[in-house]
Amino acid sequence: MEFAEQQPMKAIFLKVSSVAIFVCMSTLIKAAGEGITTGQITFYRSAFAMVPIMAWLAVRGELVDSFRTSAILGHLGRGFVGILAMSFGFYGLVHLPLPEAIAIGYAMPLIAVIIAALFLKETVGIYRWSAVLAGLVGVAVITWPRLTLLEQGGVGTAEALGALAVLASATLGAIAMVLVRRLVQTEKTPTIVLYFSLSASIFSLATLPLGWVDVSGRALLLLALAGFCGGVAQLLLTASYRYADVSTIAPFEYTSILLGMGFGYVLFDDVPTLTMLAGTLIVVGAGIFIIIREHRLGLRRKAARRHMTPHG
């Protein structure tokens, strides 16, 4: 990715715009997804996302070049894990209140820290481990009322399974983040984005023999719009990182919970519970602490490199 001159306000605007459009995408899927298989939802989300992505690359003259890759297996692996994460996430989205599904999804960066420490051997200090533990406690606070419904069975079971599905989605999403970290060492950002949508479309299309259902014209329109929104949001998100450091714009990811609460209340009569709000505050606080900690560590590493004496 080519980095432009630092423009924090522009980066924040792009980030918040991407978050808002991603929430719109989730809202459209929730509105259309009842009774539709997750494989179908994932296919429409991935396939229609390619429309704005390919159009943007074509305008920039980068479309043909973006298809060139030396890591096709890496892209397929990232796509497979990503499609599983999306499928679990969409199942949870359909069966949970919108803000609750968004809040549980915040577990992903916390789990990513654990996976990076275990498999990438990244050094994680006591402060970040403490923040991860606190964040996971927050996730438990949010999900526990849903999980207790498993014992009761009946109507609550779908919500309990939805909560578990979002947790599974967060875990798989964290694994996908680790796979992307490996890809960015050799691959361009447009290539990674394009191949993810392409591979996700192919993998989700493979679920056709499992029994897709007839989709009404209204539902098809909503899913197509959801996919298009997903592609636009991805482009805006990628663009935001050109104008500011990750630590500057990452905290604005949490604006999604406010938007989710608003959309959920107006469109689906979803009223946040006290336990959901309490757990969300814990998770968001832990996430912001990790972001601030990463920023400070990054500044220290830069300072250390500047003061290193060259050898040889």
PDB file of C-alpha atoms in Angstrom:
ATOM      1  CA  MET A   1       0.000   0.000   0.000  1.00  0.00           C
ATOM      2  CA  GLU A   2       1.279   3.455  -0.891  1.00  0.00           C
ATOM      3  CA  PHE A   3       1.086   5.833   2.045  1.00  0.00           C
ATOM      4  CA  ALA A   4      -0.078   9.394   1.457  1.00  0.00           C
ATOM      5  CA  GLU A   5       0.661  12.438   3.574  1.00  0.00           C
ATOM      6  CA  GLN A   6      -0.694  12.040   7.106  1.00  0.00           C
ATOM      7  CA  GLN A   7      -4.224  13.476   7.251  1.00  0.00           C
ATOM      8  CA  PRO A   8      -5.790  12.193  10.498  1.00  0.00           C
ATOM      9  CA  MET A   9      -9.180  13.880  10.063  1.00  0.00           C
ATOM     10  CA  LYS A  10      -9.581  12.461   6.572  1.00  0.00           C
ATOM     11  CA  ALA A  11      -8.566   9.015   7.833  1.00  0.00           C
ATOM     12  CA  ILE A  12     -11.076   9.198  10.688  1.00  0.00           C
ATOM     13  CA  PHE A  13     -13.851  10.271   8.305  1.00  0.00           C
ATOM     14  CA  LEU A  14     -13.095   7.341   5.999  1.00  0.00           C
ATOM     15  CA  LYS A  15     -12.944   4.920   8.929  1.00  0.00           C
ATOM     16  CA  VAL A  16     -16.238   6.068  10.456  1.00  0.00           C
ATOM     17  CA  SER A  17     -17.847   5.972   7.003  1.00  0.00           C
ATOM     18  CA  SER A  18     -16.676   2.380   6.516  1.00  0.00           C
ATOM     19  CA  VAL A  19     -17.992   1.399   9.951  1.00  0.00           C
ATOM     20  CA  ALA A  20     -21.378   2.991   9.220  1.00  0.00           C
ATOM     21  CA  ILE A  21     -21.673   1.180   5.886  1.00  0.00           C
ATOM     22  CA  PHE A  22     -20.633  -2.134   7.455  1.00  0.00           C
ATOM     23  CA  VAL A  23     -23.425  -1.676  10.023  1.00  0.00           C
ATOM     24  CA  CYS A  24     -25.825  -0.961   7.137  1.00  0.00           C
ATOM     25  CA  MET A  25     -24.628  -4.200   5.545  1.00  0.00           C
ATOM     26  CA  SER A  26     -25.342  -6.129   8.755  1.00  0.00           C
ATOM     27  CA  THR A  27     -28.756  -4.489   9.042  1.00  0.00           C
ATOM     28  CA  LEU A  28     -29.667  -5.476   5.476  1.00  0.00           C
ATOM     29  CA  ILE A  29     -28.573  -9.072   6.092  1.00  0.00           C
ATOM     30  CA  LYS A  30     -30.582  -9.263   9.304  1.00  0.00           C
ATOM     31  CA  ALA A  31     -33.629  -7.867   7.507  1.00  0.00           C
ATOM     32  CA  ALA A  32     -33.345 -10.392   4.669  1.00  0.00           C
ATOM     33  CA  GLY A  33     -31.748 -13.395   6.320  1.00  0.00           C
ATOM     34  CA  GLU A  34     -34.613 -15.085   8.174  1.00  0.00           C
ATOM     35  CA  GLY A  35     -35.121 -18.510   6.609  1.00  0.00           C
ATOM     36  CA  ILE A  36     -32.260 -18.102   4.120  1.00  0.00           C
ATOM     37  CA  THR A  37     -29.272 -20.434   4.439  1.00  0.00           C
ATOM     38  CA  THR A  38     -25.988 -18.921   5.615  1.00  0.00           C
ATOM     39  CA  GLY A  39     -24.331 -20.267   2.468  1.00  0.00           C
ATOM     40  CA  GLN A  40     -26.679 -18.192   0.327  1.00  0.00           C
ATOM     41  CA  ILE A  41     -26.200 -15.085   2.449  1.00  0.00           C
ATOM     42  CA  THR A  42     -22.430 -15.462   2.289  1.00  0.00           C
ATOM     43  CA  PHE A  43     -22.493 -15.959  -1.481  1.00  0.00           C
ATOM     44  CA  TYR A  44     -24.501 -12.803  -2.175  1.00  0.00           C
ATOM     45  CA  ARG A  45     -22.409 -10.829   0.323  1.00  0.00           C
ATOM     46  CA  SER A  46     -19.161 -11.924  -1.347  1.00  0.00           C
ATOM     47  CA  ALA A  47     -20.245 -11.872  -5.000  1.00  0.00           C
ATOM     48  CA  PHE A  48     -21.845  -8.424  -4.976  1.00  0.00           C
ATOM     49  CA  ALA A  49     -18.936  -7.021  -2.963  1.00  0.00           C
ATOM     50  CA  MET A  50     -16.763  -7.640  -6.013  1.00  0.00           C
ATOM     51  CA  VAL A  51     -18.764  -5.099  -8.059  1.00  0.00           C
ATOM     52  CA  PRO A  52     -17.466  -1.917  -6.366  1.00  0.00           C
ATOM     53  CA  ILE A  53     -14.056  -3.462  -5.706  1.00  0.00           C
ATOM     54  CA  MET A  54     -13.439  -4.400  -9.346  1.00  0.00           C
ATOM     55  CA  ALA A  55     -14.900  -1.107 -10.569  1.00  0.00           C
ATOM     56  CA  TRP A  56     -12.556   0.849  -8.309  1.00  0.00           C
ATOM     57  CA  LEU A  57      -9.529  -1.171  -9.376  1.00  0.00           C
ATOM     58  CA  ALA A  58     -10.484  -0.726 -13.037  1.00  0.00           C
ATOM     59  CA  VAL A  59     -10.752   3.066 -12.623  1.00  0.00           C
ATOM     60  CA  ARG A  60      -7.292   3.093 -11.037  1.00  0.00           C
ATOM     61  CA  GLY A  61      -5.897   0.854 -13.767  1.00  0.00           C
ATOM     62  CA  GLU A  62      -4.978  -1.842 -11.231  1.00  0.00           C
ATOM     63  CA  LEU A  63      -7.522  -4.555 -12.032  1.00  0.00           C
ATOM     64  CA  VAL A  64      -5.361  -6.811 -14.203  1.00  0.00           C
ATOM     65  CA  ASP A  65      -2.332  -6.379 -11.965  1.00  0.00           C
ATOM     66  CA  SER A  66      -4.395  -7.222  -8.866  1.00  0.00           C
ATOM     67  CA  PHE A  67      -5.060 -10.719 -10.215  1.00  0.00           C
ATOM     68  CA  ARG A  68      -1.330 -11.462 -10.292  1.00  0.00           C
ATOM     69  CA  THR A  69      -0.244 -13.420  -7.246  1.00  0.00           C
ATOM     70  CA  SER A  70       2.511 -15.762  -6.120  1.00  0.00           C
ATOM     71  CA  ALA A  71       0.551 -17.018  -3.106  1.00  0.00           C
ATOM     72  CA  ILE A  72      -2.614 -18.553  -4.478  1.00  0.00           C
ATOM     73  CA  LEU A  73      -2.700 -21.222  -1.752  1.00  0.00           C
ATOM     74  CA  GLY A  74      -2.361 -18.532   0.893  1.00  0.00           C
ATOM     75  CA  HIS A  75      -5.314 -16.653  -0.574  1.00  0.00           C
ATOM     76  CA  LEU A  76      -7.406 -19.819  -0.734  1.00  0.00           C
ATOM     77  CA  GLY A  77      -6.590 -20.661   2.890  1.00  0.00           C
ATOM     78  CA  ARG A  78      -7.448 -17.147   4.030  1.00  0.00           C
ATOM     79  CA  GLY A  79     -10.630 -17.277   1.936  1.00  0.00           C
ATOM     80  CA  PHE A  80     -11.735 -20.607   3.415  1.00  0.00           C
ATOM     81  CA  VAL A  81     -11.216 -19.451   6.991  1.00  0.00           C
ATOM     82  CA  GLY A  82     -12.832 -16.119   6.167  1.00  0.00           C
ATOM     83  CA  ILE A  83     -15.896 -17.741   4.638  1.00  0.00           C
ATOM     84  CA  LEU A  84     -16.382 -19.878   7.739  1.00  0.00           C
ATOM     85  CA  ALA A  85     -16.095 -16.772   9.911  1.00  0.00           C
ATOM     86  CA  MET A  86     -18.649 -14.934   7.781  1.00  0.00           C
ATOM     87  CA  SER A  87     -21.064 -17.870   7.801  1.00  0.00           C
ATOM     88  CA  PHE A  88     -21.011 -18.211  11.585  1.00  0.00           C
ATOM     89  CA  GLY A  89     -21.272 -14.445  11.940  1.00  0.00           C
ATOM     90  CA  PHE A  90     -24.290 -14.203   9.644  1.00  0.00           C
ATOM     91  CA  TYR A  91     -26.044 -17.021  11.494  1.00  0.00           C
ATOM     92  CA  GLY A  92     -25.548 -15.166  14.759  1.00  0.00           C
ATOM     93  CA  LEU A  93     -26.611 -11.900  13.172  1.00  0.00           C
ATOM     94  CA  VAL A  94     -29.928 -13.363  12.082  1.00  0.00           C
ATOM     95  CA  HIS A  95     -30.694 -14.910  15.490  1.00  0.00           C
ATOM     96  CA  LEU A  96     -29.428 -12.212  17.868  1.00  0.00           C
ATOM     97  CA  PRO A  97     -30.290  -8.559  18.460  1.00  0.00           C
ATOM     98  CA  LEU A  98     -28.114  -6.430  16.168  1.00  0.00           C
ATOM     99  CA  PRO A  99     -26.112  -4.561  18.862  1.00  0.00           C
ATOM    100  CA  GLU A 100     -25.488  -7.790  20.761  1.00  0.00           C
ATOM    101  CA  ALA A 101     -24.083  -9.540  17.693  1.00  0.00           C
ATOM    102  CA  ILE A 102     -21.806  -6.541  17.046  1.00  0.00           C
ATOM    103  CA  ALA A 103     -20.623  -6.424  20.669  1.00  0.00           C
ATOM    104  CA  ILE A 104     -19.745 -10.140  20.839  1.00  0.00           C
ATOM    105  CA  GLY A 105     -17.820  -9.712  17.581  1.00  0.00           C
ATOM    106  CA  TYR A 106     -15.474  -7.361  19.425  1.00  0.00           C
ATOM    107  CA  ALA A 107     -13.843 -10.493  20.845  1.00  0.00           C
ATOM    108  CA  MET A 108     -11.982 -10.928  17.548  1.00  0.00           C
ATOM    109  CA  PRO A 109      -9.023  -8.557  18.199  1.00  0.00           C
ATOM    110  CA  LEU A 110      -8.683  -9.979  21.710  1.00  0.00           C
ATOM    111  CA  ILE A 111      -8.488 -13.532  20.391  1.00  0.00           C
ATOM    112  CA  ALA A 112      -6.077 -12.336  17.685  1.00  0.00           C
ATOM    113  CA  VAL A 113      -3.607 -11.320  20.408  1.00  0.00           C
ATOM    114  CA  ILE A 114      -3.737 -14.854  21.841  1.00  0.00           C
ATOM    115  CA  ILE A 115      -3.300 -16.512  18.437  1.00  0.00           C
ATOM    116  CA  ALA A 116      -0.428 -14.188  17.486  1.00  0.00           C
ATOM    117  CA  ALA A 117       1.344 -15.013  20.741  1.00  0.00           C
ATOM    118  CA  LEU A 118       0.873 -18.774  20.307  1.00  0.00           C
ATOM    119  CA  PHE A 119       1.540 -19.208  16.574  1.00  0.00           C
ATOM    120  CA  LEU A 120       3.505 -16.130  15.473  1.00  0.00           C
ATOM    121  CA  LYS A 121       5.538 -16.035  18.705  1.00  0.00           C
ATOM    122  CA  GLU A 122       4.765 -12.342  19.157  1.00  0.00           C
ATOM    123  CA  THR A 123       5.773 -10.958  22.528  1.00  0.00           C
ATOM    124  CA  VAL A 124       2.756 -10.034  24.643  1.00  0.00           C
ATOM    125  CA  GLY A 125       3.396  -8.279  27.954  1.00  0.00           C
ATOM    126  CA  ILE A 126       1.464  -8.457  31.198  1.00  0.00           C
ATOM    127  CA  TYR A 127      -0.538  -5.308  30.396  1.00  0.00           C
ATOM    128  CA  ARG A 128      -1.917  -6.660  27.132  1.00  0.00           C
ATOM    129  CA  TRP A 129      -2.583 -10.080  28.648  1.00  0.00           C
ATOM    130  CA  SER A 130      -4.527  -8.350  31.429  1.00  0.00           C
ATOM    131  CA  ALA A 131      -6.541  -6.365  28.862  1.00  0.00           C
ATOM    132  CA  VAL A 132      -7.294  -9.529  26.877  1.00  0.00           C
ATOM    133  CA  LEU A 133      -8.472 -11.307  30.028  1.00  0.00           C
ATOM    134  CA  ALA A 134     -10.669  -8.355  30.999  1.00  0.00           C
ATOM    135  CA  GLY A 135     -12.109  -8.195  27.485  1.00  0.00           C
ATOM    136  CA  LEU A 136     -12.962 -11.885  27.500  1.00  0.00           C
ATOM    137  CA  VAL A 137     -14.713 -11.406  30.848  1.00  0.00           C
ATOM    138  CA  GLY A 138     -16.767  -8.694  29.139  1.00  0.00           C
ATOM    139  CA  VAL A 139     -17.669 -11.107  26.335  1.00  0.00           C
ATOM    140  CA  ALA A 140     -18.734 -13.668  28.946  1.00  0.00           C
ATOM    141  CA  VAL A 141     -20.967 -11.058  30.595  1.00  0.00           C
ATOM    142  CA  ILE A 142     -22.681 -10.387  27.244  1.00  0.00           C
ATOM    143  CA  THR A 143     -23.110 -14.012  26.222  1.00  0.00           C
ATOM    144  CA  TRP A 144     -23.920 -15.695  29.532  1.00  0.00           C
ATOM    145  CA  PRO A 145     -27.650 -14.797  29.587  1.00  0.00           C
ATOM    146  CA  ARG A 146     -27.958 -16.311  26.097  1.00  0.00           C
ATOM    147  CA  LEU A 147     -25.962 -19.455  26.877  1.00  0.00           C
ATOM    148  CA  THR A 148     -28.105 -20.275  29.909  1.00  0.00           C
ATOM    149  CA  LEU A 149     -31.044 -20.575  27.491  1.00  0.00           C
ATOM    150  CA  LEU A 150     -29.472 -23.785  26.142  1.00  0.00           C
ATOM    151  CA  GLU A 151     -30.537 -25.562  29.307  1.00  0.00           C
ATOM    152  CA  GLN A 152     -34.125 -24.404  28.833  1.00  0.00           C
ATOM    153  CA  GLY A 153     -34.436 -25.367  25.169  1.00  0.00           C
ATOM    154  CA  GLY A 154     -37.316 -24.034  23.118  1.00  0.00           C
ATOM    155  CA  VAL A 155     -37.275 -20.614  21.548  1.00  0.00           C
ATOM    156  CA  GLY A 156     -34.183 -19.484  23.417  1.00  0.00           C
ATOM    157  CA  THR A 157     -32.002 -22.182  21.882  1.00  0.00           C
ATOM    158  CA  ALA A 158     -31.639 -20.309  18.580  1.00  0.00           C
ATOM    159  CA  GLU A 159     -30.383 -17.221  20.424  1.00  0.00           C
ATOM    160  CA  ALA A 160     -27.915 -19.310  22.436  1.00  0.00           C
ATOM    161  CA  LEU A 161     -26.613 -20.945  19.260  1.00  0.00           C
ATOM    162  CA  GLY A 162     -26.435 -17.490  17.704  1.00  0.00           C
ATOM    163  CA  ALA A 163     -24.186 -16.270  20.518  1.00  0.00           C
ATOM    164  CA  LEU A 164     -21.935 -19.332  20.127  1.00  0.00           C
ATOM    165  CA  ALA A 165     -21.862 -18.764  16.366  1.00  0.00           C
ATOM    166  CA  VAL A 166     -20.670 -15.166  16.773  1.00  0.00           C
ATOM    167  CA  LEU A 167     -17.947 -16.342  19.168  1.00  0.00           C
ATOM    168  CA  ALA A 168     -16.877 -18.950  16.606  1.00  0.00           C
ATOM    169  CA  SER A 169     -16.906 -16.220  13.955  1.00  0.00           C
ATOM    170  CA  ALA A 170     -14.677 -14.012  16.123  1.00  0.00           C
ATOM    171  CA  THR A 171     -12.202 -16.860  16.644  1.00  0.00           C
ATOM    172  CA  LEU A 172     -12.056 -17.707  12.942  1.00  0.00           C
ATOM    173  CA  GLY A 173     -11.817 -14.006  12.107  1.00  0.00           C
ATOM    174  CA  ALA A 174      -8.798 -13.730  14.398  1.00  0.00           C
ATOM    175  CA  ILE A 175      -7.165 -16.658  12.581  1.00  0.00           C
ATOM    176  CA  ALA A 176      -7.912 -14.907   9.280  1.00  0.00           C
ATOM    177  CA  MET A 177      -6.191 -11.777  10.614  1.00  0.00           C
ATOM    178  CA  VAL A 178      -3.055 -13.830  11.277  1.00  0.00           C
ATOM    179  CA  LEU A 179      -3.206 -15.285   7.752  1.00  0.00           C
ATOM    180  CA  VAL A 180      -3.543 -11.768   6.308  1.00  0.00           C
ATOM    181  CA  ARG A 181      -0.464 -10.670   8.248  1.00  0.00           C
ATOM    182  CA  ARG A 182       1.478 -13.348   6.408  1.00  0.00           C
ATOM    183  CA  LEU A 183      -0.002 -12.409   3.031  1.00  0.00           C
ATOM    184  CA  VAL A 184       0.854  -8.704   3.326  1.00  0.00           C
ATOM    185  CA  GLN A 185       4.535  -9.630   3.404  1.00  0.00           C
ATOM    186  CA  THR A 186       4.404 -10.515  -0.311  1.00  0.00           C
ATOM    187  CA  GLU A 187       0.975  -9.461  -1.614  1.00  0.00           C
ATOM    188  CA  LYS A 188      -0.556  -6.074  -2.406  1.00  0.00           C
ATOM    189  CA  THR A 189      -3.642  -4.949  -0.524  1.00  0.00           C
ATOM    190  CA  PRO A 190      -5.921  -4.873  -3.644  1.00  0.00           C
ATOM    191  CA  THR A 191      -4.857  -8.441  -4.439  1.00  0.00           C
ATOM    192  CA  ILE A 192      -5.740  -9.632  -0.934  1.00  0.00           C
ATOM    193  CA  VAL A 193      -9.135  -7.903  -0.989  1.00  0.00           C
ATOM    194  CA  LEU A 194      -9.988  -9.121  -4.492  1.00  0.00           C
ATOM    195  CA  TYR A 195      -8.997 -12.740  -3.926  1.00  0.00           C
ATOM    196  CA  PHE A 196     -10.896 -12.886  -0.657  1.00  0.00           C
ATOM    197  CA  SER A 197     -14.174 -11.872  -2.311  1.00  0.00           C
ATOM    198  CA  LEU A 198     -13.495 -14.222  -5.221  1.00  0.00           C
ATOM    199  CA  SER A 199     -12.590 -17.249  -3.101  1.00  0.00           C
ATOM    200  CA  ALA A 200     -15.429 -16.547  -0.660  1.00  0.00           C
ATOM    201  CA  SER A 201     -17.905 -16.508  -3.561  1.00  0.00           C
ATOM    202  CA  ILE A 202     -16.596 -19.833  -4.866  1.00  0.00           C
ATOM    203  CA  PHE A 203     -16.546 -21.553  -1.472  1.00  0.00           C
ATOM    204  CA  SER A 204     -20.041 -20.335  -0.548  1.00  0.00           C
ATOM    205  CA  LEU A 205     -21.384 -21.375  -3.956  1.00  0.00           C
ATOM    206  CA  ALA A 206     -20.212 -24.906  -3.127  1.00  0.00           C
ATOM    207  CA  THR A 207     -22.959 -25.045  -0.464  1.00  0.00           C
ATOM    208  CA  LEU A 208     -25.621 -25.057  -3.206  1.00  0.00           C
ATOM    209  CA  PRO A 209     -26.102 -28.874  -3.057  1.00  0.00           C
ATOM    210  CA  LEU A 210     -26.790 -28.592   0.687  1.00  0.00           C
ATOM    211  CA  GLY A 211     -30.144 -27.014  -0.058  1.00  0.00           C
ATOM    212  CA  TRP A 212     -30.534 -23.377  -0.958  1.00  0.00           C
ATOM    213  CA  VAL A 213     -34.026 -21.952  -0.602  1.00  0.00           C
ATOM    214  CA  ASP A 214     -36.061 -19.809  -2.959  1.00  0.00           C
ATOM    215  CA  VAL A 215     -35.351 -16.144  -2.286  1.00  0.00           C
ATOM    216  CA  SER A 216     -37.998 -13.479  -2.774  1.00  0.00           C
ATOM    217  CA  GLY A 217     -37.282 -10.458  -4.914  1.00  0.00           C
ATOM    218  CA  ARG A 218     -37.193  -8.255  -1.818  1.00  0.00           C
ATOM    219  CA  ALA A 219     -34.720 -10.505   0.002  1.00  0.00           C
ATOM    220  CA  LEU A 220     -32.523 -10.775  -3.092  1.00  0.00           C
ATOM    221  CA  LEU A 221     -32.405  -6.992  -3.388  1.00  0.00           C
ATOM    222  CA  LEU A 222     -31.484  -6.619   0.286  1.00  0.00           C
ATOM    223  CA  LEU A 223     -28.708  -9.226   0.028  1.00  0.00           C
ATOM    224  CA  ALA A 224     -27.340  -7.652  -3.164  1.00  0.00           C
ATOM    225  CA  LEU A 225     -27.291  -4.249  -1.469  1.00  0.00           C
ATOM    226  CA  ALA A 226     -25.601  -5.828   1.557  1.00  0.00           C
ATOM    227  CA  GLY A 227     -22.855  -7.240  -0.648  1.00  0.00           C
ATOM    228  CA  PHE A 228     -22.391  -3.938  -2.459  1.00  0.00           C
ATOM    229  CA  CYS A 229     -22.180  -2.125   0.898  1.00  0.00           C
ATOM    230  CA  GLY A 230     -19.589  -4.632   2.072  1.00  0.00           C
ATOM    231  CA  GLY A 231     -17.401  -3.921  -0.960  1.00  0.00           C
ATOM    232  CA  VAL A 232     -17.687  -0.142  -0.584  1.00  0.00           C
ATOM    233  CA  ALA A 233     -16.960  -0.341   3.149  1.00  0.00           C
ATOM    234  CA  GLN A 234     -13.868  -2.456   2.496  1.00  0.00           C
ATOM    235  CA  LEU A 235     -12.563   0.125   0.025  1.00  0.00           C
ATOM    236  CA  LEU A 236     -13.150   2.979   2.480  1.00  0.00           C
ATOM    237  CA  LEU A 237     -11.486   1.005   5.272  1.00  0.00           C
ATOM    238  CA  THR A 238      -8.440   0.299   3.124  1.00  0.00           C
ATOM    239  CA  ALA A 239      -8.245   3.950   2.077  1.00  0.00           C
ATOM    240  CA  SER A 240      -8.372   5.141   5.692  1.00  0.00           C
ATOM    241  CA  TYR A 241      -5.083   3.383   6.469  1.00  0.00           C
ATOM    242  CA  ARG A 242      -3.332   5.455   3.801  1.00  0.00           C
ATOM    243  CA  TYR A 243      -3.767   8.685   5.756  1.00  0.00           C
ATOM    244  CA  ALA A 244      -3.075   7.770   9.389  1.00  0.00           C
ATOM    245  CA  ASP A 245      -1.580   5.111  11.642  1.00  0.00           C
ATOM    246  CA  VAL A 246      -3.708   2.159  12.681  1.00  0.00           C
ATOM    247  CA  SER A 247      -3.567   3.298  16.319  1.00  0.00           C
ATOM    248  CA  THR A 248      -5.142   6.629  15.325  1.00  0.00           C
ATOM    249  CA  ILE A 249      -8.196   5.256  13.567  1.00  0.00           C
ATOM    250  CA  ALA A 250      -8.725   1.827  15.159  1.00  0.00           C
ATOM    251  CA  PRO A 251     -10.669   3.139  18.208  1.00  0.00           C
ATOM    252  CA  PHE A 252     -13.359   4.485  15.875  1.00  0.00           C
ATOM    253  CA  GLU A 253     -14.311   0.875  15.121  1.00  0.00           C
ATOM    254  CA  TYR A 254     -16.329   1.017  18.318  1.00  0.00           C
ATOM    255  CA  THR A 255     -18.722   3.594  16.877  1.00  0.00           C
ATOM    256  CA  SER A 256     -20.407   0.558  15.322  1.00  0.00           C
ATOM    257  CA  ILE A 257     -22.015  -0.343  18.653  1.00  0.00           C
ATOM    258  CA  LEU A 258     -23.760   3.046  18.826  1.00  0.00           C
ATOM    259  CA  LEU A 259     -24.984   2.703  15.243  1.00  0.00           C
ATOM    260  CA  GLY A 260     -26.009  -0.891  15.884  1.00  0.00           C
ATOM    261  CA  MET A 261     -28.052   0.153  18.907  1.00  0.00           C
ATOM    262  CA  GLY A 262     -29.764   2.871  16.899  1.00  0.00           C
ATOM    263  CA  PHE A 263     -30.577   0.673  13.912  1.00  0.00           C
ATOM    264  CA  GLY A 264     -31.569  -2.237  16.138  1.00  0.00           C
ATOM    265  CA  TYR A 265     -33.979  -0.139  18.184  1.00  0.00           C
ATOM    266  CA  VAL A 266     -35.596   1.667  15.230  1.00  0.00           C
ATOM    267  CA  LEU A 267     -35.838  -1.269  12.808  1.00  0.00           C
ATOM    268  CA  PHE A 268     -36.060  -4.390  14.976  1.00  0.00           C
ATOM    269  CA  ASP A 269     -37.226  -3.113  18.397  1.00  0.00           C
ATOM    270  CA  ASP A 270     -33.979  -4.384  19.937  1.00  0.00           C
ATOM    271  CA  VAL A 271     -33.541  -2.855  23.407  1.00  0.00           C
ATOM    272  CA  PRO A 272     -30.048  -3.382  24.925  1.00  0.00           C
ATOM    273  CA  THR A 273     -30.022  -5.102  28.315  1.00  0.00           C
ATOM    274  CA  LEU A 274     -27.969  -3.881  31.270  1.00  0.00           C
ATOM    275  CA  THR A 275     -25.700  -6.941  31.105  1.00  0.00           C
ATOM    276  CA  MET A 276     -25.118  -6.341  27.395  1.00  0.00           C
ATOM    277  CA  LEU A 277     -24.197  -2.683  28.026  1.00  0.00           C
ATOM    278  CA  ALA A 278     -21.926  -3.570  30.964  1.00  0.00           C
ATOM    279  CA  GLY A 279     -20.141  -6.287  29.016  1.00  0.00           C
ATOM    280  CA  THR A 280     -19.746  -4.018  25.998  1.00  0.00           C
ATOM    281  CA  LEU A 281     -18.117  -1.280  28.116  1.00  0.00           C
ATOM    282  CA  ILE A 282     -15.609  -3.832  29.442  1.00  0.00           C
ATOM    283  CA  VAL A 283     -14.804  -5.192  25.971  1.00  0.00           C
ATOM    284  CA  VAL A 284     -14.484  -1.731  24.400  1.00  0.00           C
ATOM    285  CA  GLY A 285     -12.305  -0.514  27.266  1.00  0.00           C
ATOM    286  CA  ALA A 286     -10.006  -3.526  26.892  1.00  0.00           C
ATOM    287  CA  GLY A 287      -9.810  -3.060  23.126  1.00  0.00           C
ATOM    288  CA  ILE A 288      -8.924   0.628  23.393  1.00  0.00           C
ATOM    289  CA  PHE A 289      -6.289  -0.154  26.035  1.00  0.00           C
ATOM    290  CA  ILE A 290      -4.648  -2.666  23.686  1.00  0.00           C
ATOM    291  CA  ILE A 291      -4.684  -0.112  20.850  1.00  0.00           C
ATOM    292  CA  ILE A 292      -3.060   2.556  23.052  1.00  0.00           C
ATOM    293  CA  ARG A 293      -0.510   0.045  24.323  1.00  0.00           C
ATOM    294  CA  GLU A 294       0.357  -1.014  20.758  1.00  0.00           C
ATOM    295  CA  HIS A 295       0.787   2.648  19.780  1.00  0.00           C
ATOM    296  CA  ARG A 296       3.189   3.323  22.646  1.00  0.00           C
ATOM    297  CA  LEU A 297       5.183   0.168  21.920  1.00  0.00           C
ATOM    298  CA  GLY A 298       5.374   1.194  18.260  1.00  0.00           C
ATOM    299  CA  LEU A 299       6.773   4.608  19.202  1.00  0.00           C
ATOM    300  CA  ARG A 300       9.380   2.941  21.435  1.00  0.00           C
ATOM    301  CA  ARG A 301      10.442   0.573  18.657  1.00  0.00           C
ATOM    302  CA  LYS A 302      10.818   3.487  16.220  1.00  0.00           C
ATOM    303  CA  ALA A 303      12.887   5.413  18.753  1.00  0.00           C
ATOM    304  CA  ALA A 304      15.086   2.368  19.382  1.00  0.00           C
ATOM    305  CA  ARG A 305      15.717   1.917  15.638  1.00  0.00           C
ATOM    306  CA  ARG A 306      16.692   5.576  15.258  1.00  0.00           C
ATOM    307  CA  HIS A 307      19.276   5.266  18.025  1.00  0.00           C
ATOM    308  CA  MET A 308      20.792   1.992  16.822  1.00  0.00           C
ATOM    309  CA  THR A 309      24.424   2.219  15.776  1.00  0.00           C
ATOM    310  CA  PRO A 310      25.003   0.581  12.364  1.00  0.00           C
ATOM    311  CA  HIS A 311      27.513  -2.262  12.248  1.00  0.00           C
ATOM    312  CA  GLY A 312      29.756  -3.502   9.491  1.00  0.00           C
TER     313      GLY A 312
END
